[in-house]
Amino acid sequence: MTTSTARVPAKINLALAVGPRRDDGYHDVATVFQTLDLHDEVRATARPDGQITVRVHADVDEQVEHADVPTGDDNLAVRAARRLAEVAGVETGVDLVIRKVIPVAGGMAGGSADAAATLVACNAVWKLGLGRDVLDSVAADLGSDVPFLLHGGTAVGTGRGERISPALARGSYRWVVATAAEGLSTPDVYAELDRLNAHREVPDPQVSEDVLTALRSGSPAELGTMLTNDLQKAAISLRPELRDTLDVGLGAGALGGIVSGSGPTCVFLVHDEQHGLDVSFALASSLTCADVVQARGPVPGARLLS
Ligand code: ATP
């Protein structure tokens, strides 16, 4: 049976402006995304009977099933494979195996990343030969972060985040990523933001020129002072201990630190590996987070490995 494997990075938002709640319940956003080299892998093996299945593992040996990720039709990778099969008129099925590294419900778009990797792997395993434009439009149907995770790099996202255009970014950045033991639900964080904003006029979202200028400069010190996230106050309102995590990272000399997307993962910009080790050590010994890893960005989006 033919098998194809795709690898996909996590994303963070360097800036995230959230507009007012729309009548359909969604919010327009204006964001700057960057991919980090924390990768999930999705292996797709064709099966003749038309069924689509998924298994999710937390370990390289694929012995341990990941407890927090659904394995039915609500898995975003399954939804991606099903949608691609419909669009391309495919009747072959696929067994998907996800090797999960991206924190689940961590504000790093792990589910969307798996959907993007599944589109790439299934396009190969089903020998569809679909171009980027078709994959982009299927991706946009699946979720607002999926198109960015197909492309990767550093980009501006508007609409619900699904309309992306590349951002001119010089150089490479080093991040310290502090994960929490328990995830936060993205809809809950948006609902909390609406509650906090109930008595104020929320402007239409815009990406500040300052963050784009900092990215063009290639200076981590400049970028560090420009990190912003409108969802941060809502994430902290639901999880007050995130304030402690941010204070520890910033107190240890990080150039900037924010909650990533809807949280609860916090990310800290650092100068280099040694600086990253200092900030990581402070975070790990503070016991204000579950795990600490270093990562680099930007990196390419979903790519075929084999
Ligand atoms: P968002 O893209 O909304 O910021 P997130 O990064 O906070 O999301 P995800 O890891 O994408 O969170 O998971 C959100 C929820 O989606 C999880 O609680 C999980 O139940 C569900 N889910 C469905 N498919 C997947 C998948 N392949 N990987 C991870 N989570 C998945």
Coordinates of C-alpha atoms and ligand atoms in Angstrom, one line a residue:
M1 CA 0.0 0.0 0.0
T2 CA 1.3 3.5 -0.8
T3 CA 2.3 5.8 2.1
S4 CA 3.2 9.5 2.2
T5 CA 4.3 11.5 5.2
A6 CA 4.0 15.3 5.6
R7 CA 5.6 17.4 8.3
V8 CA 4.0 20.6 9.6
P9 CA 5.1 23.4 12.0
A10 CA 3.3 25.1 14.9
K11 CA 2.3 28.8 14.6
I12 CA 2.4 31.7 16.9
N13 CA 0.9 35.2 16.5
L14 CA 3.4 38.0 16.8
A15 CA 0.5 40.4 16.7
L16 CA -3.1 39.6 17.0
A17 CA -5.8 42.3 16.8
V18 CA -9.4 41.1 17.3
G19 CA -12.4 43.0 16.0
P20 CA -15.9 43.1 17.4
R21 CA -18.1 40.0 17.5
R22 CA -19.8 39.6 14.2
D23 CA -23.5 38.6 13.8
D24 CA -22.4 35.1 12.8
G25 CA -20.5 34.8 16.1
Y26 CA -17.0 35.0 14.5
H27 CA -14.5 37.8 14.9
D28 CA -12.5 39.5 12.2
V29 CA -8.8 39.5 13.1
A30 CA -5.7 41.2 11.8
T31 CA -2.6 39.1 12.7
V32 CA 1.0 38.5 12.0
F33 CA 1.7 34.7 12.0
Q34 CA 5.1 33.0 12.3
T35 CA 5.8 29.3 12.0
L36 CA 8.0 27.6 14.6
D37 CA 10.1 24.4 14.2
L38 CA 7.9 22.3 16.6
H39 CA 6.6 19.8 14.0
D40 CA 3.8 17.3 13.9
E41 CA 4.0 14.5 11.3
V42 CA 1.1 13.0 9.4
R43 CA 1.6 9.6 7.7
A44 CA -1.1 8.7 5.2
T45 CA -1.5 5.1 3.9
A46 CA -4.1 4.5 1.2
R47 CA -6.8 1.9 1.8
P48 CA -9.0 0.5 -0.9
D49 CA -12.3 0.4 1.0
G50 CA -12.9 4.2 1.1
Q51 CA -12.7 4.5 4.9
I52 CA -10.8 7.3 6.7
T53 CA -9.2 6.5 10.1
V54 CA -6.8 8.3 12.4
R55 CA -4.5 7.3 15.2
V56 CA -2.6 10.0 17.2
H57 CA 0.6 9.2 19.1
A58 CA 2.6 11.3 21.6
D59 CA 5.8 9.3 21.1
V60 CA 8.3 8.5 18.4
D61 CA 7.8 4.7 18.8
E62 CA 4.0 5.2 18.3
Q63 CA 3.2 3.1 21.3
V64 CA 1.3 5.7 23.3
E65 CA -2.0 7.0 22.1
H66 CA -2.5 10.7 22.7
A67 CA -5.3 11.1 25.2
D68 CA -6.4 14.6 24.4
V69 CA -7.1 14.4 20.7
P70 CA -10.3 13.0 19.2
T71 CA -10.0 10.0 16.8
G72 CA -13.4 10.2 15.1
D73 CA -14.8 12.5 12.5
D74 CA -14.2 15.5 14.6
N75 CA -10.4 15.1 14.2
L76 CA -9.3 18.0 12.0
A77 CA -7.1 15.6 10.0
V78 CA -10.0 13.3 9.2
R79 CA -12.1 16.3 8.2
A80 CA -9.3 17.5 5.9
A81 CA -9.0 14.1 4.2
R82 CA -12.8 13.8 3.8
R83 CA -13.1 17.2 2.3
L84 CA -10.2 16.6 -0.1
A85 CA -11.8 13.3 -1.2
E86 CA -15.1 15.1 -1.9
V87 CA -13.5 17.9 -3.8
A88 CA -11.3 15.6 -5.9
G89 CA -13.9 12.8 -6.3
V90 CA -11.6 10.2 -4.6
E91 CA -13.1 6.9 -3.5
T92 CA -10.0 5.4 -2.0
G93 CA -9.7 5.7 1.8
V94 CA -6.8 6.5 4.0
D95 CA -5.3 5.5 7.4
L96 CA -3.8 8.6 9.0
V97 CA -1.2 8.4 11.8
I98 CA -0.3 11.6 13.5
R99 CA 2.9 12.0 15.5
K100 CA 2.0 14.9 17.8
V101 CA 4.6 17.3 19.1
I102 CA 2.6 20.6 18.9
P103 CA 0.8 21.2 22.3
V104 CA -2.9 20.3 22.1
A105 CA -5.4 23.2 22.7
G106 CA -2.3 25.4 23.3
G107 CA -3.0 28.3 21.0
M108 CA -0.4 27.0 18.5
A109 CA -3.0 25.7 16.0
G110 CA -2.0 22.0 16.2
G111 CA -5.3 20.7 14.9
S112 CA -5.1 23.1 11.9
A113 CA -1.5 22.1 11.3
D114 CA -2.5 18.4 11.1
A115 CA -5.3 19.4 8.7
A116 CA -2.7 21.2 6.5
A117 CA -0.3 18.2 6.6
T118 CA -3.1 15.8 5.8
L119 CA -4.0 17.8 2.6
V120 CA -0.3 17.6 1.5
A121 CA 0.0 13.9 2.4
C122 CA -3.3 12.8 0.8
N123 CA -2.6 14.8 -2.3
A124 CA 0.5 12.7 -2.7
V125 CA -0.8 9.3 -1.6
W126 CA -4.0 9.6 -3.7
K127 CA -1.8 10.9 -6.6
L128 CA -4.1 13.8 -7.2
G129 CA -1.4 16.3 -8.4
L130 CA -3.6 19.2 -7.1
G131 CA -1.9 22.6 -7.2
R132 CA -1.5 25.1 -4.3
D133 CA -4.5 27.1 -5.4
V134 CA -6.9 24.1 -4.9
L135 CA -5.3 23.1 -1.6
D136 CA -5.5 26.7 -0.5
S137 CA -9.3 26.8 -1.1
V138 CA -9.9 23.5 0.6
A139 CA -7.7 24.7 3.5
A140 CA -9.7 28.0 3.9
D141 CA -12.9 25.9 4.2
L142 CA -11.4 23.8 7.0
G143 CA -10.4 26.5 9.4
S144 CA -8.9 30.0 9.5
D145 CA -5.3 28.9 10.4
V146 CA -5.1 26.1 7.9
P147 CA -4.1 28.2 4.8
F148 CA -1.2 29.8 6.7
L149 CA 0.1 26.4 7.9
L150 CA 0.2 25.2 4.2
H151 CA 2.5 28.2 3.4
G152 CA 4.5 28.8 6.6
G153 CA 7.0 31.6 7.1
T154 CA 5.9 35.0 8.4
A155 CA 2.6 36.3 7.1
V156 CA -0.2 38.8 7.7
G157 CA -3.6 37.2 8.1
T158 CA -6.9 39.0 7.8
G159 CA -10.6 38.1 7.6
R160 CA -10.9 35.2 10.2
G161 CA -7.1 34.8 9.6
E162 CA -7.6 32.8 6.4
R163 CA -6.7 35.6 4.0
I164 CA -2.9 35.6 4.1
S165 CA -0.2 37.7 2.4
P166 CA 3.5 37.2 3.1
A167 CA 5.3 39.6 5.4
L168 CA 8.8 40.8 4.6
A169 CA 10.8 39.4 7.6
R170 CA 14.5 39.5 7.8
G171 CA 16.5 36.8 9.7
S172 CA 15.5 34.1 12.0
Y173 CA 14.2 34.4 15.6
R174 CA 14.7 32.2 18.6
W175 CA 11.8 31.6 21.0
V176 CA 11.3 29.9 24.3
V177 CA 7.9 28.2 24.4
A178 CA 6.3 27.5 27.9
T179 CA 3.4 25.1 27.7
A180 CA 0.7 24.6 30.3
A181 CA -0.5 21.3 31.7
E182 CA -4.1 21.9 30.6
G183 CA -5.3 23.5 27.4
L184 CA -7.8 26.4 26.9
S185 CA -10.7 26.2 24.5
T186 CA -10.5 28.8 21.8
P187 CA -14.3 29.6 21.8
D188 CA -14.1 30.0 25.6
V189 CA -11.3 32.6 25.2
Y190 CA -13.2 34.6 22.5
A191 CA -16.4 34.5 24.7
E192 CA -14.4 35.8 27.7
L193 CA -13.0 38.6 25.4
D194 CA -16.5 39.6 24.4
R195 CA -17.5 39.7 28.1
L196 CA -14.5 41.9 29.0
N197 CA -15.3 44.2 26.0
A198 CA -19.0 44.3 26.6
H199 CA -19.0 48.0 27.6
R200 CA -16.5 49.4 25.1
E201 CA -16.4 50.1 21.4
V202 CA -14.1 47.6 19.8
P203 CA -12.4 49.0 16.7
D204 CA -11.9 47.1 13.4
P205 CA -8.7 45.1 13.7
Q206 CA -5.5 46.3 12.1
V207 CA -1.9 45.1 12.1
S208 CA 0.3 47.9 13.5
E209 CA 3.0 49.1 11.1
D210 CA 5.4 49.0 14.0
V211 CA 5.5 45.2 14.1
L212 CA 6.0 45.0 10.3
T213 CA 8.8 47.5 10.5
A214 CA 10.5 45.5 13.4
L215 CA 10.3 42.4 11.2
R216 CA 11.9 44.1 8.3
S217 CA 14.7 45.3 10.6
G218 CA 15.5 41.7 11.6
S219 CA 16.2 42.9 15.1
P220 CA 14.9 40.6 17.8
A221 CA 15.2 43.4 20.4
E222 CA 13.0 45.6 18.3
L223 CA 10.5 42.9 17.6
G224 CA 10.4 41.9 21.3
T225 CA 8.8 45.2 22.3
M226 CA 6.2 45.0 19.5
L227 CA 4.5 41.7 20.4
T228 CA 0.8 42.2 21.1
N229 CA -2.2 39.9 21.5
D230 CA -5.8 41.1 22.1
L231 CA -6.7 37.6 23.4
Q232 CA -4.1 37.8 26.1
K233 CA -6.3 39.6 28.7
A234 CA -9.1 37.0 28.1
A235 CA -6.7 34.1 28.5
I236 CA -5.3 35.6 31.7
S237 CA -8.8 36.3 33.0
L238 CA -9.6 32.6 32.6
R239 CA -6.2 31.4 33.7
P240 CA -4.7 34.0 36.1
E241 CA -1.5 32.0 36.6
L242 CA -0.4 32.9 33.0
R243 CA 0.5 36.3 34.4
D244 CA 3.1 34.6 36.6
T245 CA 4.5 32.7 33.7
L246 CA 4.8 36.0 31.7
D247 CA 6.4 37.8 34.6
V248 CA 9.0 35.1 35.1
G249 CA 10.0 35.0 31.4
L250 CA 10.2 38.8 31.2
G251 CA 11.9 39.0 34.6
A252 CA 14.6 36.6 33.3
G253 CA 15.4 39.1 30.5
A254 CA 13.3 37.9 27.5
L255 CA 13.1 40.5 24.8
G256 CA 9.3 40.1 24.8
G257 CA 6.7 37.6 25.9
I258 CA 3.1 37.0 25.1
V259 CA 0.4 34.4 25.3
S260 CA 0.3 32.6 22.0
G261 CA -3.0 33.0 20.2
S262 CA -5.8 31.9 22.5
G263 CA -3.3 30.4 25.0
P264 CA -2.3 29.0 27.4
T265 CA 1.1 28.5 25.8
C266 CA 3.4 31.5 26.4
V267 CA 6.2 32.4 24.0
F268 CA 9.3 34.5 24.8
L269 CA 11.6 36.1 22.2
V270 CA 15.4 35.7 23.1
H271 CA 18.7 36.8 21.5
D272 CA 20.3 33.4 21.0
E273 CA 20.6 29.9 22.4
Q274 CA 22.4 30.9 25.6
H275 CA 19.9 33.6 26.3
G276 CA 17.2 31.0 25.6
L277 CA 18.8 28.6 28.1
D278 CA 18.7 31.3 30.8
V279 CA 15.1 32.2 30.2
S280 CA 14.2 28.4 30.0
F281 CA 15.9 27.7 33.3
A282 CA 14.1 30.5 35.1
L283 CA 10.7 29.3 33.7
A284 CA 11.3 25.6 34.4
S285 CA 12.5 26.3 38.0
S286 CA 9.6 28.7 38.7
L287 CA 7.1 25.8 38.3
T288 CA 4.7 28.3 36.6
C289 CA 4.4 26.1 33.5
A290 CA 4.4 22.4 32.6
D291 CA 7.2 22.3 30.0
V292 CA 9.7 24.6 28.3
V293 CA 11.3 24.1 24.9
Q294 CA 13.3 26.3 22.6
A295 CA 12.2 26.8 19.0
R296 CA 13.1 28.8 15.9
G297 CA 11.0 30.6 13.4
P298 CA 10.1 31.2 10.6
V299 CA 10.2 27.8 8.9
P300 CA 8.4 26.4 5.8
G301 CA 4.8 25.2 6.1
A302 CA 3.4 21.7 5.5
R303 CA 5.9 19.7 3.4
L304 CA 6.1 16.2 2.1
L305 CA 8.9 14.1 3.7
S306 CA 8.4 10.9 1.7
Ligands
ATP1 P1 -6.6 27.2 17.7 O1 -6.2 26.8 16.2 O2 -8.0 27.4 17.8 O3 -5.7 28.2 18.3 P2 -5.3 25.4 19.5 O4 -4.0 25.5 19.0 O5 -5.6 26.2 20.8 O6 -6.4 25.8 18.4 P3 -5.6 22.7 18.9 O7 -4.4 21.9 19.4 O8 -5.7 22.9 17.4 O9 -5.8 24.0 19.8 O10 -6.9 21.8 19.5 C1 -8.1 22.4 19.6 C2 -9.1 21.3 19.9 O11 -9.3 20.6 18.6 C3 -8.6 20.2 20.8 O12 -9.2 20.4 22.1 C4 -9.0 18.9 20.2 O13 -10.1 18.3 20.9 C5 -9.5 19.2 18.8 N1 -8.8 18.5 17.7 C6 -9.3 18.0 16.6 N2 -8.4 17.5 15.8 C7 -7.2 17.7 16.4 C8 -5.9 17.4 16.0 N3 -5.6 16.7 14.9 N4 -4.9 17.8 16.8 C9 -5.2 18.5 18.0 N5 -6.4 18.8 18.4 C10 -7.4 18.4 17.6

